[in-house]
Tab-separated table of C-alpha atoms in Angstrom:
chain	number	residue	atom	x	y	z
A	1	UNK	CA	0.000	0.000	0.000
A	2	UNK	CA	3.009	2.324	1.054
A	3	UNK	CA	4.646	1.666	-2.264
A	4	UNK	CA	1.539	2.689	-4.510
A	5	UNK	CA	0.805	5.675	-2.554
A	6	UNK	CA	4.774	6.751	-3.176
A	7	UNK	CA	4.482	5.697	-6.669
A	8	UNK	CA	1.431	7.575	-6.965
A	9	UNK	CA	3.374	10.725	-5.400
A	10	UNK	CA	6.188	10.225	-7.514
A	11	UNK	CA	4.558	10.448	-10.689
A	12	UNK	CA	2.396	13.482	-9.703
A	13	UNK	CA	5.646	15.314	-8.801
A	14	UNK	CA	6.786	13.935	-12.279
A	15	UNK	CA	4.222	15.768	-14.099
A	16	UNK	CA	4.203	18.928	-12.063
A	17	UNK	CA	7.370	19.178	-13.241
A	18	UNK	CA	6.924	18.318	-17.180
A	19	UNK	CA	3.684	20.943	-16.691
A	20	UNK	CA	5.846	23.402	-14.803
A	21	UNK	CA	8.761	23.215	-17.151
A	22	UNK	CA	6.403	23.478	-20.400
A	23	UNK	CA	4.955	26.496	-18.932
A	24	UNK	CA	8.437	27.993	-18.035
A	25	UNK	CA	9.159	27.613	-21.658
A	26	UNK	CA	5.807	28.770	-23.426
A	27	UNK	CA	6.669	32.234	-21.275
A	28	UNK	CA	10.359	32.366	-22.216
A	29	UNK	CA	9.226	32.217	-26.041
A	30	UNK	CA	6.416	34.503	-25.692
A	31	UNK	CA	8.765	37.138	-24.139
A	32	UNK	CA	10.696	36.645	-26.869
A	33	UNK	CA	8.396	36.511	-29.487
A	34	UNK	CA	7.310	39.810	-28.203
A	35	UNK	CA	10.415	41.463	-27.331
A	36	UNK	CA	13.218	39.982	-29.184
A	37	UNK	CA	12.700	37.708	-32.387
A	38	UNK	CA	12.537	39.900	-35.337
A	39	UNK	CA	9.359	39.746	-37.366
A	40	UNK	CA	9.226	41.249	-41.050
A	41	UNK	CA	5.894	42.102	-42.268
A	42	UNK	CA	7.079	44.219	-45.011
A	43	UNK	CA	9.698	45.261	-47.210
A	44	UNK	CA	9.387	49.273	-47.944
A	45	UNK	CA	9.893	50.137	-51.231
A	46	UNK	CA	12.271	53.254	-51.357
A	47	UNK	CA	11.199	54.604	-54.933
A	48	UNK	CA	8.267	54.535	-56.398
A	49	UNK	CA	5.544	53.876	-54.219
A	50	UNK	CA	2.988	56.261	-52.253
A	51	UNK	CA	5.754	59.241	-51.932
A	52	UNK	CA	6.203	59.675	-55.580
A	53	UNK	CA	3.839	62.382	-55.387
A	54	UNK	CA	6.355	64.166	-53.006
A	55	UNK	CA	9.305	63.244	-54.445
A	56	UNK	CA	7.860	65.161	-57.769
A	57	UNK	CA	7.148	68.083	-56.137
A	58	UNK	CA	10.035	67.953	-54.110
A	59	UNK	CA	12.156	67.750	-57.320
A	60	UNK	CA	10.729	70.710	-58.732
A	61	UNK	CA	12.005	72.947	-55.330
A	62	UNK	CA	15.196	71.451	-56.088
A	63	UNK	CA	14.877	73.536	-59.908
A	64	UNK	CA	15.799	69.676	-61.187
A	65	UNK	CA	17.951	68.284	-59.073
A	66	UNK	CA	17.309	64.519	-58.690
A	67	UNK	CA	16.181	63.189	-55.028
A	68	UNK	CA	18.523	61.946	-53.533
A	69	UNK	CA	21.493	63.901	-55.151
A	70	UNK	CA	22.795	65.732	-52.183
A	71	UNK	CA	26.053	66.911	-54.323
A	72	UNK	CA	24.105	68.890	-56.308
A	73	UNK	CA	22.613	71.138	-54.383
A	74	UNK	CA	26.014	72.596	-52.537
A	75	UNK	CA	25.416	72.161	-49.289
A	76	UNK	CA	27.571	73.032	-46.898
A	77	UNK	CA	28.711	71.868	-43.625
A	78	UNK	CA	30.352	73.654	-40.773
A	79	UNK	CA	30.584	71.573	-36.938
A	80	UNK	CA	27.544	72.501	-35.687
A	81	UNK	CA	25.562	73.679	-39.039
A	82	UNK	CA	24.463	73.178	-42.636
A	83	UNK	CA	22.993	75.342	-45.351
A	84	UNK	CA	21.679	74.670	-48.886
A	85	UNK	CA	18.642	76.187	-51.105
A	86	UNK	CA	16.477	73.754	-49.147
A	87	UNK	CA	17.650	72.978	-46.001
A	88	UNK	CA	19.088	74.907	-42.926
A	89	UNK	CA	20.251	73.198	-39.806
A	90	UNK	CA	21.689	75.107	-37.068
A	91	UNK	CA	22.523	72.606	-33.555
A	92	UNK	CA	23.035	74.607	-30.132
A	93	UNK	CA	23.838	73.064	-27.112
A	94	UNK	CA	22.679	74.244	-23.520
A	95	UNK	CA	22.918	73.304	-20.061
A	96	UNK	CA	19.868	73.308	-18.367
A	97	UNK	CA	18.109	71.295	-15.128
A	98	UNK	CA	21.485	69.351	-14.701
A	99	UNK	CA	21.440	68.125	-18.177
A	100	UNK	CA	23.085	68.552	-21.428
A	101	UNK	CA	20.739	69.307	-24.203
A	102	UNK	CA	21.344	69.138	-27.834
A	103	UNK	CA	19.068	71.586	-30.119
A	104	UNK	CA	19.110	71.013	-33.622
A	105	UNK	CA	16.905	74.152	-35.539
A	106	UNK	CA	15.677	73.203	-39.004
A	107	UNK	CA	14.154	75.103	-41.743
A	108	UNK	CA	13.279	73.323	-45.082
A	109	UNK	CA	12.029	74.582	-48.446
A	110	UNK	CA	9.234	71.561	-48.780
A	111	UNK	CA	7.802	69.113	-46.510
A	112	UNK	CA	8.718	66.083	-48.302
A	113	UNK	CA	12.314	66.811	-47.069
A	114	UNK	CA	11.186	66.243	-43.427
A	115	UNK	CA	11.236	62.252	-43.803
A	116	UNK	CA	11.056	58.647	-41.634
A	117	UNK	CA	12.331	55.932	-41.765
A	118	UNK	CA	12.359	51.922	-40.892
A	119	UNK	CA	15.263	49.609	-39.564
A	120	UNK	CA	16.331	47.948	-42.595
A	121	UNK	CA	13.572	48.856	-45.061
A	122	UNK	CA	11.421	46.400	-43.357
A	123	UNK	CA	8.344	47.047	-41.379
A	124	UNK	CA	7.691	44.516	-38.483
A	125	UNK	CA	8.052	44.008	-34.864
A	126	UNK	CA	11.461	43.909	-33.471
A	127	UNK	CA	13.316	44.712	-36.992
A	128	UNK	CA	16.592	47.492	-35.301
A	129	UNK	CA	19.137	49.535	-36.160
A	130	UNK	CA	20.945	52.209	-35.008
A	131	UNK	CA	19.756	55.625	-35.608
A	132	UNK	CA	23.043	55.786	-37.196
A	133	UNK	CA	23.117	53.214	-39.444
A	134	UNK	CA	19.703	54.204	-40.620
A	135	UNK	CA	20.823	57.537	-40.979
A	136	UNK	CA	23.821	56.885	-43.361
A	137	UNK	CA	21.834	54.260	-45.546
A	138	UNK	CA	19.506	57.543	-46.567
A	139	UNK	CA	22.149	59.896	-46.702
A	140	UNK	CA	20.304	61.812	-43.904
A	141	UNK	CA	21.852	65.325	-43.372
A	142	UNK	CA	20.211	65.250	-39.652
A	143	UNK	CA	18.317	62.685	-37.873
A	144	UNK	CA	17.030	61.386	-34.141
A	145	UNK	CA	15.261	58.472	-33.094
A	146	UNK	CA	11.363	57.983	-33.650
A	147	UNK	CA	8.697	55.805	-31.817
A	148	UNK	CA	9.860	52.850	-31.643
A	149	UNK	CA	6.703	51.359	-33.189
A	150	UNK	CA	8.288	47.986	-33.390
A	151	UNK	CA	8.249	47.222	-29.832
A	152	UNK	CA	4.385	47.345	-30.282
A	153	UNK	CA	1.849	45.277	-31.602
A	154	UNK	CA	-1.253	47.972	-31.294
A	155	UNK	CA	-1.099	51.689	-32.380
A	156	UNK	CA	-1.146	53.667	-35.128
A	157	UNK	CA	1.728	53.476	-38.258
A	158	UNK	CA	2.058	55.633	-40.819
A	159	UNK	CA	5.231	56.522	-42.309
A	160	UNK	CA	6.118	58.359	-45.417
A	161	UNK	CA	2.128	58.180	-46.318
A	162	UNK	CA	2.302	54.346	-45.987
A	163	UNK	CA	-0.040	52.780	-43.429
A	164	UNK	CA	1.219	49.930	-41.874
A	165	UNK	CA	-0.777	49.470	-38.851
A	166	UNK	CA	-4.793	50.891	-37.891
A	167	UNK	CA	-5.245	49.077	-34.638
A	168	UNK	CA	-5.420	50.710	-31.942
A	169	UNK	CA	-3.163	51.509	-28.973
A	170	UNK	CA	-3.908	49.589	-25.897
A	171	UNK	CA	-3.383	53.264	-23.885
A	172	UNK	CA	-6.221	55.279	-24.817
A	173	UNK	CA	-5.116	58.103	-22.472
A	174	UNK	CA	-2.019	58.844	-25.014
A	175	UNK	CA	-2.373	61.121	-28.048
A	176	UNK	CA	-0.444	60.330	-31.117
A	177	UNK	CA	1.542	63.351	-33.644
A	178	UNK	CA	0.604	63.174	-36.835
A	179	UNK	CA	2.728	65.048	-39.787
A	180	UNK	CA	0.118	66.021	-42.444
A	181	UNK	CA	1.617	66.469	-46.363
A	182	UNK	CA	2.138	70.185	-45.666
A	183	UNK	CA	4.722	69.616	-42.965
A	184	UNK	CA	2.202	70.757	-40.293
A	185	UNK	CA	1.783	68.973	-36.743
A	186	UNK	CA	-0.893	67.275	-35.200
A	187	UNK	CA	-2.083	65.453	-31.980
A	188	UNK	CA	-4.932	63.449	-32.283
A	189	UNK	CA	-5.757	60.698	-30.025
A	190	UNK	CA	-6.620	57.039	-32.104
A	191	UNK	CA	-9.932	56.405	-30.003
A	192	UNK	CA	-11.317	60.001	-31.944
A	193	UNK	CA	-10.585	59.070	-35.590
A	194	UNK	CA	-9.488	56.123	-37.693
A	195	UNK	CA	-6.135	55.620	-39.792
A	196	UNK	CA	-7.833	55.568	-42.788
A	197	UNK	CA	-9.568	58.883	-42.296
A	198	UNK	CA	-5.729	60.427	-40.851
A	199	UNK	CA	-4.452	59.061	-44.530
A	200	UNK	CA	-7.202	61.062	-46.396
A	201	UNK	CA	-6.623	63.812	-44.323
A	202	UNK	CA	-2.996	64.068	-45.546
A	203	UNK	CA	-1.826	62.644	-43.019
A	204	UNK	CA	2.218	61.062	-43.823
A	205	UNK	CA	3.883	60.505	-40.155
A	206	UNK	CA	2.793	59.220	-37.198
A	207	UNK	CA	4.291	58.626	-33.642
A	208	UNK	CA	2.829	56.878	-31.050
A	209	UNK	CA	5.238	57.762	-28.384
A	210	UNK	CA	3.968	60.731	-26.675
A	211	UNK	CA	2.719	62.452	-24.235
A	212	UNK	CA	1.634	65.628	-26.028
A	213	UNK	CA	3.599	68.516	-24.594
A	214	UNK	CA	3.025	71.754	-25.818
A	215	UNK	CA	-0.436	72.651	-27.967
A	216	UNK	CA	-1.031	76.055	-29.581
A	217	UNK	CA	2.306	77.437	-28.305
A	218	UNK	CA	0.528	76.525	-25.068
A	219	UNK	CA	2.484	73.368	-22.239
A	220	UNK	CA	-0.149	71.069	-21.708
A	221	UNK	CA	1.308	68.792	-19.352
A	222	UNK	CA	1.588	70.390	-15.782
A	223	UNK	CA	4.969	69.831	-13.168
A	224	UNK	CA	3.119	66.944	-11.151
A	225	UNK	CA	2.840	65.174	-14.563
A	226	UNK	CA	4.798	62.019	-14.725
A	227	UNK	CA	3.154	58.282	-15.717
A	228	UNK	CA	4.967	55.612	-12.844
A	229	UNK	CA	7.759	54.953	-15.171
A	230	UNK	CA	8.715	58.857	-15.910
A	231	UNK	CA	9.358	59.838	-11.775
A	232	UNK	CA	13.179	60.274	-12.767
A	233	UNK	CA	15.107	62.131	-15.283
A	234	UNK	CA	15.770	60.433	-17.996
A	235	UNK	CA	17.646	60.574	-21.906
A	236	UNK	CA	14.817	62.274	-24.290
A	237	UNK	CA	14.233	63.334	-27.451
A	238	UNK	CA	11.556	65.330	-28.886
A	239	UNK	CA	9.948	67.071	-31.852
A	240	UNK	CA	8.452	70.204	-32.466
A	241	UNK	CA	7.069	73.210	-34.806
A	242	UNK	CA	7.978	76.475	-34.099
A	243	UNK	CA	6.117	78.376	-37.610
A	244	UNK	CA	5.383	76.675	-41.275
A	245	UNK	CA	8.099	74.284	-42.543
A	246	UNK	CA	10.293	75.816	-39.166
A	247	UNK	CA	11.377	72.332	-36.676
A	248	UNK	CA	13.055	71.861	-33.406
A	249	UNK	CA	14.181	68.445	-32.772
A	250	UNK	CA	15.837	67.936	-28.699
A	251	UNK	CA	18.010	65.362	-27.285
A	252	UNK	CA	19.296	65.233	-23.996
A	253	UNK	CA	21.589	63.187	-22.246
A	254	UNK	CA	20.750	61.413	-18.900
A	255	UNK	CA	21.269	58.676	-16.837
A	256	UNK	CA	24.941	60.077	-15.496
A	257	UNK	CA	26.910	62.079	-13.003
A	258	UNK	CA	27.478	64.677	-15.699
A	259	UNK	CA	23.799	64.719	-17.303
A	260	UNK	CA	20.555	64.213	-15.041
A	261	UNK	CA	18.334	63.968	-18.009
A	262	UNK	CA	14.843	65.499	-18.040
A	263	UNK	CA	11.521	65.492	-16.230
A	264	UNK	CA	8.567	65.596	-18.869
A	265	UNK	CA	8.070	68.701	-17.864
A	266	UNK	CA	11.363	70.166	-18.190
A	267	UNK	CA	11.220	68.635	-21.788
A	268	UNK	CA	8.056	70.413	-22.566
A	269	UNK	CA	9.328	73.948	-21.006
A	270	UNK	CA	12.603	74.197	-23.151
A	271	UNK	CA	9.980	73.269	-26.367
A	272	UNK	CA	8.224	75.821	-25.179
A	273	UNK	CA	10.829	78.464	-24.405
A	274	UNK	CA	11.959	77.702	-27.798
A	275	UNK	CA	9.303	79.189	-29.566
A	276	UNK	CA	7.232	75.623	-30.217
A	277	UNK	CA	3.794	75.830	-31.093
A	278	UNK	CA	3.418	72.492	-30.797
A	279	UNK	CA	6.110	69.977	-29.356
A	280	UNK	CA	5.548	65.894	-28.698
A	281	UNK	CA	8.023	63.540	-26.562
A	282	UNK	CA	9.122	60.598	-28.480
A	283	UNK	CA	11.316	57.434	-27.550
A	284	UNK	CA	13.728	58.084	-24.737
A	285	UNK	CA	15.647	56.409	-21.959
A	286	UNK	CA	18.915	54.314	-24.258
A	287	UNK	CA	16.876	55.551	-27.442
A	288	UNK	CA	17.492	59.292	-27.667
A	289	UNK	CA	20.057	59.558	-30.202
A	290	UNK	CA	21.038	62.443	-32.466
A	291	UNK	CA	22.811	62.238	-35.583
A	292	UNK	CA	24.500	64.663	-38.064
A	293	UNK	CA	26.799	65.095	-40.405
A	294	UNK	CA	27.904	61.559	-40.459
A	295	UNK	CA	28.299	61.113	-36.416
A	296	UNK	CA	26.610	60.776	-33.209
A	297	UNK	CA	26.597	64.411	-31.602
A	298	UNK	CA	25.318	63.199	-28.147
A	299	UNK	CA	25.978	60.495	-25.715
A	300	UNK	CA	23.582	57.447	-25.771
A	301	UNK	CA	23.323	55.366	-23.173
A	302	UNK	CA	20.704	52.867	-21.166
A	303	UNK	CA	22.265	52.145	-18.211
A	304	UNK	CA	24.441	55.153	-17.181
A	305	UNK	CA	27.751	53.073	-18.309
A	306	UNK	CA	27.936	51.486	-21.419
A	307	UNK	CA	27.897	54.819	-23.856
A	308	UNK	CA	26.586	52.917	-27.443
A	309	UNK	CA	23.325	53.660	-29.449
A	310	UNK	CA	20.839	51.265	-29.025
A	311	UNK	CA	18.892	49.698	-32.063
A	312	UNK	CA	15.900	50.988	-32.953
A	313	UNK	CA	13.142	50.419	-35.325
A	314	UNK	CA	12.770	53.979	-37.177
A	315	UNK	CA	14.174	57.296	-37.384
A	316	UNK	CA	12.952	60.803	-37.993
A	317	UNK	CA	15.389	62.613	-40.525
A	318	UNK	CA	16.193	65.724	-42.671
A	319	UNK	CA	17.484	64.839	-46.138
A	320	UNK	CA	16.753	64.645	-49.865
């Protein structure tokens, strides 16, 4: 009798274990289904497809210069600017809230030179690159991180007046920027209007990053505004409109003894002090990169000691 009942406890433990281990290992490969294996969806087609329209008109600003022929128009680079017919970048850096902030000014002659876009050509979850490397493969003049759509499998994605992606982000309370086809700025929130209706709207970009931080030259996020995650200062990088076809793009550094990094709120007063009329927060923490003239200009970082750029899935970039 003794040696059934252990026989029966011995193969009960036996299958706890099989059950326990299966379960272990259904988690393991759903976190990295989610997080980690790379899933291509789509290839993006870099001429020809939905931008033509732009890259026409764009080529007629550029008095017949071919897109993507950056010789030709004569720009010209100094350390901390560049100039040409259609593009002026000025980059400032200021100290401010114990952090060190990199502000890049940008006036262009046509939206279409305001551009995204995706790790590797490919749309999916968990495609990356560098800011950097995606960057140099479109001859960017200046570019910073995006949204990090990838890491999602809900929320808005349009990109150069593609949509990807019309479900809907599982965090209501966020609003999303658009970029319509006249280079203007938008928040909208995806629970008020569909994707479809933002693409006949004109709408090209969307991030769905956020929050929202300065509407109608107006902060809209107040100093005791900070989600659980954001109770720190942290790396950031955001995007904002300061007049038509006029752009601020902000990184700063964080994490380190020499560079806090920014409350929400700090991030939204320097858009604001800046001039923005309308200013949105997009990927931070080991995200916020900016890139020009063929380097890095800040100092990337996720854990306050390792100083490398951390893969990303798209970029937001000035170029031809």
């Amino acid at each position: 009798m003794e040696a059934t009942i252990m026989k029966s406890k011995t193969v009960g433990v036996l299958y706890y274990m099989i059950f326990f281990t299966a379960l272990m290992a259904f988690n393991i490969y759903v976190l990295l289904d989610t997080f980690v294996i790379p899933h291509s969806i789509e290839h993006v087609q870099t001429e020809g497809d939905s931008t033509t329209d732009r890259r026409e008109n764009l080529q007629t600003v550029q008095d017949g210069v071919t897109s993507g022929d950056e010789d030709a128009v004569d720009g010209v680079y100094t350390d901390n600017s560049y100039q040409d017919k259609n593009i002026s970048v000025y980059i400032t850096t200021e100290r401010a809230f114990d952090a060190d902030i990199y502000i890049a000014d940008v006036k262009i002659s046509d939206a279409g030179l305001l551009k995204t876009a995706l790790a590797k050509d490919t749309y999916g979850i968990n495609v990356t690159q560098t800011t950097s490397e995606q960057a140099k493969a479109k001859g960017a003049i200046l570019a910073v991180d995006g949204d990090f759509y990838g890491a999602h499998t809900s929320g808005y994605v349009i990109k150069n007046g593609v949509l990807y992606r019309d479900t809907l982000r599982e965090e209501e309370w966020r609003d999303d920027l658009v970029i319509y086809a006249d280079g203007s700025l938008g928040i909208i929130n995806e629970k008020d209007v569909s994707a479809q209706q933002l693409i006949d709207d004109g709408v090209v970009q969307s991030f769905m990053f956020g929050p929202a931080m300065v509407m109608n030259g107006e902060m809209v996020i107040g100093e005791d505004y900070e989600p659980s995650k954001e109770i720190a200062g942290n790396p950031r990088t955001a995007i904002g409109i300061v007049d038509d076809l006029h752009y601020l793009f902000v990184v700063a550094d964080g994490r380190t003894d020499e560079s806090a990094g920014l409350l929400l709120y700090e991030l939204a007063q320097i858009m604001k002090s800046h001039g923005c009329k309308t200013a949105y927060n997009l990927d931070g923490g080991g995200s916020s990169t900016m890139y020009f003239n063929g380097r890095v200009l800040n100092n990337p970082t996720t854990d306050g000691h390792d100083f490398k750029e951390r893969e990303v899935s798209d970029i937001v970039y000035v170029g031809y």
